[in-house]
Short mmCIF file of C-alpha atoms in Angstrom, two decimals:
data_model
loop_
_atom_site.label_atom_id
_atom_site.label_comp_id
_atom_site.label_asym_id
_atom_site.label_seq_id
_atom_site.Cartn_x
_atom_site.Cartn_y
_atom_site.Cartn_z
CA MET A 107 -70.03 -104.90 76.59
CA ILE A 108 -70.58 -108.66 76.79
CA SER A 109 -68.90 -109.19 73.42
CA PHE A 110 -65.90 -107.18 74.64
CA LEU A 111 -65.53 -109.41 77.70
CA ASN A 112 -65.64 -112.52 75.52
CA GLN A 113 -62.88 -111.33 73.17
CA PRO A 114 -59.50 -113.06 73.38
CA GLY A 115 -57.67 -112.36 76.61
CA PHE A 116 -54.50 -110.38 77.18
CA LEU A 117 -52.41 -113.11 78.87
CA HIS A 118 -51.82 -114.93 75.56
CA THR A 119 -53.64 -118.11 76.56
CA HIS A 120 -56.89 -119.51 75.18
CA ALA A 121 -58.85 -117.58 77.81
CA PRO A 122 -61.37 -114.86 77.02
CA PHE A 123 -60.74 -111.35 78.32
CA ILE A 124 -63.12 -111.81 81.28
CA SER A 125 -61.21 -114.88 82.51
CA ASP A 126 -57.86 -113.09 82.28
CA LEU A 127 -59.30 -110.08 84.09
CA THR A 128 -60.81 -112.33 86.77
CA LEU A 129 -57.47 -114.08 87.32
CA ILE A 130 -55.64 -110.75 87.69
CA LEU A 131 -58.25 -109.35 90.09
CA ILE A 132 -58.18 -112.49 92.23
CA LEU A 133 -54.38 -112.42 92.35
CA LEU A 134 -54.60 -108.75 93.34
CA THR A 135 -56.94 -109.62 96.20
CA ALA A 136 -54.56 -112.38 97.33
CA ILE A 137 -51.73 -109.83 97.42
CA LEU A 138 -53.91 -107.34 99.29
CA PHE A 139 -55.01 -109.97 101.83
CA THR A 140 -51.34 -110.79 102.43
CA VAL A 141 -50.47 -107.10 102.83
CA GLY A 142 -53.32 -106.81 105.33
CA TRP A 143 -52.05 -109.82 107.24
CA GLN A 144 -48.59 -108.23 107.44
CA LEU A 145 -50.13 -104.97 108.67
CA ALA A 146 -51.83 -106.88 111.49
CA ARG A 147 -48.57 -108.61 112.41
CA ARG A 148 -46.98 -105.16 112.72
CA LYS A 149 -49.92 -104.01 114.86
CA HIS A 150 -51.23 -101.50 112.30
CA TYR A 151 -54.78 -102.60 113.00
CA GLU A 152 -56.67 -99.69 111.44
CA ALA A 153 -54.79 -100.04 108.13
CA HIS A 154 -55.23 -103.82 108.38
CA ARG A 155 -58.99 -103.41 108.76
CA TRP A 156 -59.23 -101.12 105.72
CA VAL A 157 -57.08 -103.30 103.47
CA GLN A 158 -58.95 -106.47 104.43
CA THR A 159 -62.32 -104.76 103.96
CA VAL A 160 -61.40 -103.53 100.46
CA SER A 161 -59.93 -106.94 99.56
CA ALA A 162 -63.00 -108.83 100.77
CA CYS A 163 -65.35 -106.51 98.86
CA LEU A 164 -63.30 -106.80 95.66
CA ASN A 165 -63.19 -110.58 96.02
CA ALA A 166 -66.94 -110.77 96.64
CA ALA A 167 -67.63 -108.57 93.59
CA VAL A 168 -65.55 -110.85 91.32
CA VAL A 169 -67.08 -114.04 92.72
CA ILE A 170 -70.65 -112.74 92.46
CA SER A 171 -70.30 -111.09 89.05
CA VAL A 172 -68.26 -113.76 87.25
CA MET A 173 -67.43 -116.97 89.08
CA ILE A 174 -70.83 -118.09 90.35
CA ARG A 175 -72.42 -117.72 86.90
CA SER A 176 -69.52 -119.53 85.25
CA PHE A 177 -69.79 -122.42 87.70
CA VAL A 178 -73.57 -122.69 87.34
CA VAL A 179 -73.43 -122.59 83.52
CA HIS A 180 -70.36 -124.74 82.83
CA ILE A 181 -69.77 -127.09 85.78
CA PHE A 182 -72.95 -127.57 87.82
CA PRO A 183 -74.93 -129.35 85.05
CA GLY A 184 -72.21 -132.04 84.90
CA ILE A 185 -72.27 -132.86 88.60
CA PRO A 186 -72.11 -135.66 89.71
CA ALA A 187 -71.82 -137.55 86.40
CA LYS A 188 -68.66 -135.76 85.18
CA LEU A 189 -67.05 -135.07 88.55
CA LEU A 190 -64.01 -137.18 87.69
CA GLU A 191 -63.62 -135.80 84.15
CA GLY A 192 -61.54 -132.83 83.00
CA ASP A 193 -61.64 -129.89 85.36
CA TYR A 194 -65.02 -130.72 86.97
CA GLY A 195 -63.56 -132.12 90.20
CA VAL A 196 -60.94 -129.46 90.91
CA THR A 197 -63.37 -126.70 89.90
CA THR A 198 -66.00 -128.05 92.28
CA VAL A 199 -63.50 -128.30 95.16
CA HIS A 200 -62.32 -124.77 94.29
CA ALA A 201 -65.91 -123.52 94.37
CA VAL A 202 -66.75 -125.15 97.71
CA ILE A 203 -63.57 -124.00 99.46
CA GLY A 204 -63.84 -120.56 97.88
CA MET A 205 -67.45 -120.10 98.94
CA ILE A 206 -66.73 -121.15 102.53
CA GLY A 207 -63.71 -118.82 102.63
CA LEU A 208 -65.71 -115.98 101.08
CA LEU A 209 -68.61 -116.29 103.52
CA LEU A 210 -66.34 -116.65 106.55
CA GLY A 211 -64.14 -113.78 105.35
CA LEU A 212 -67.11 -111.48 104.78
CA PHE A 213 -68.43 -112.33 108.25
CA VAL A 214 -65.03 -111.53 109.78
CA VAL A 215 -64.94 -108.22 107.88
CA LEU A 216 -68.45 -107.38 109.08
CA ARG A 217 -67.41 -108.29 112.62
CA GLY A 218 -64.20 -106.27 112.35
CA ASN A 219 -66.22 -103.25 111.25
CA GLU A 220 -68.75 -103.90 114.06
CA ILE A 221 -71.65 -104.31 111.63
CA VAL A 222 -72.98 -107.62 113.01
CA PRO A 223 -75.38 -107.81 115.97
CA LYS A 224 -73.74 -108.05 119.39
CA SER A 225 -75.02 -111.61 119.82
CA LEU A 226 -72.89 -112.69 116.82
CA ARG A 227 -69.74 -110.81 117.82
CA PHE A 228 -66.98 -113.14 118.89
CA LYS A 229 -64.06 -111.80 120.92
CA LYS A 230 -61.24 -114.05 119.77
CA TYR A 231 -61.41 -113.70 116.04
CA LYS A 232 -57.79 -114.43 115.16
CA PRO A 233 -58.63 -118.09 114.50
CA PHE A 234 -61.51 -117.01 112.25
CA MET A 235 -59.29 -114.54 110.35
CA ARG A 236 -56.54 -117.12 109.94
CA THR A 237 -59.00 -119.75 108.76
CA ALA A 238 -60.59 -117.36 106.25
CA TYR A 239 -57.14 -116.32 104.96
CA THR A 240 -56.02 -119.95 104.62
CA LEU A 241 -59.20 -120.94 102.79
CA TYR A 242 -58.91 -117.92 100.52
CA MET A 243 -55.30 -118.72 99.60
CA LEU A 244 -56.18 -122.37 99.00
CA ALA A 245 -59.09 -121.32 96.78
CA THR A 246 -56.78 -118.93 94.90
CA PHE A 247 -54.26 -121.73 94.32
CA LEU A 248 -57.02 -124.06 93.10
CA GLY A 249 -58.34 -121.27 90.86
CA ILE A 250 -54.91 -120.96 89.26
CA ILE A 251 -54.97 -124.72 88.65
CA VAL A 252 -58.43 -124.44 87.06
CA TYR A 253 -57.30 -121.55 84.83
CA THR A 254 -54.20 -123.51 83.80
CA GLU A 255 -56.16 -126.70 83.06
CA VAL A 256 -58.84 -124.96 81.04
CA TYR A 257 -57.01 -122.18 79.22
CA ILE A 258 -53.44 -123.43 78.90
CA PHE A 259 -53.76 -127.21 78.69
CA GLY A 260 -57.31 -127.28 77.34
CA ILE A 261 -58.48 -130.05 79.66
#
């Protein structure tokens, strides 16, 4: 299975299959998060909750199964010495923003599904949802930059 994931990708770049698949799944979650946001704007809160929950779970699965390992293996050993070289800096910023967005987003999803203890339940969670969405979209944009630098430009 591992050798299959490391075969050449399907987007006709220099990326392996796993990186192309990761990019597509992350773009899918970005689309789903945006659909969920639009559902909330139209006051379809139950559908909004389901779409955001599925999106957050899919995003977490991709981050945990692929991105964290990739960062730890390829980028972390070069920090801080190589932070200003190649894609180290933008990848590190992407990782930090992405992790904050992921953790905040998962907390909002847990809160929205009433899974957190009452002491941690906040009433006005629009600002938290908006912040998580903004961080997620910023992390997605930075991830596209990282993919482009590494697999298209070879930086």
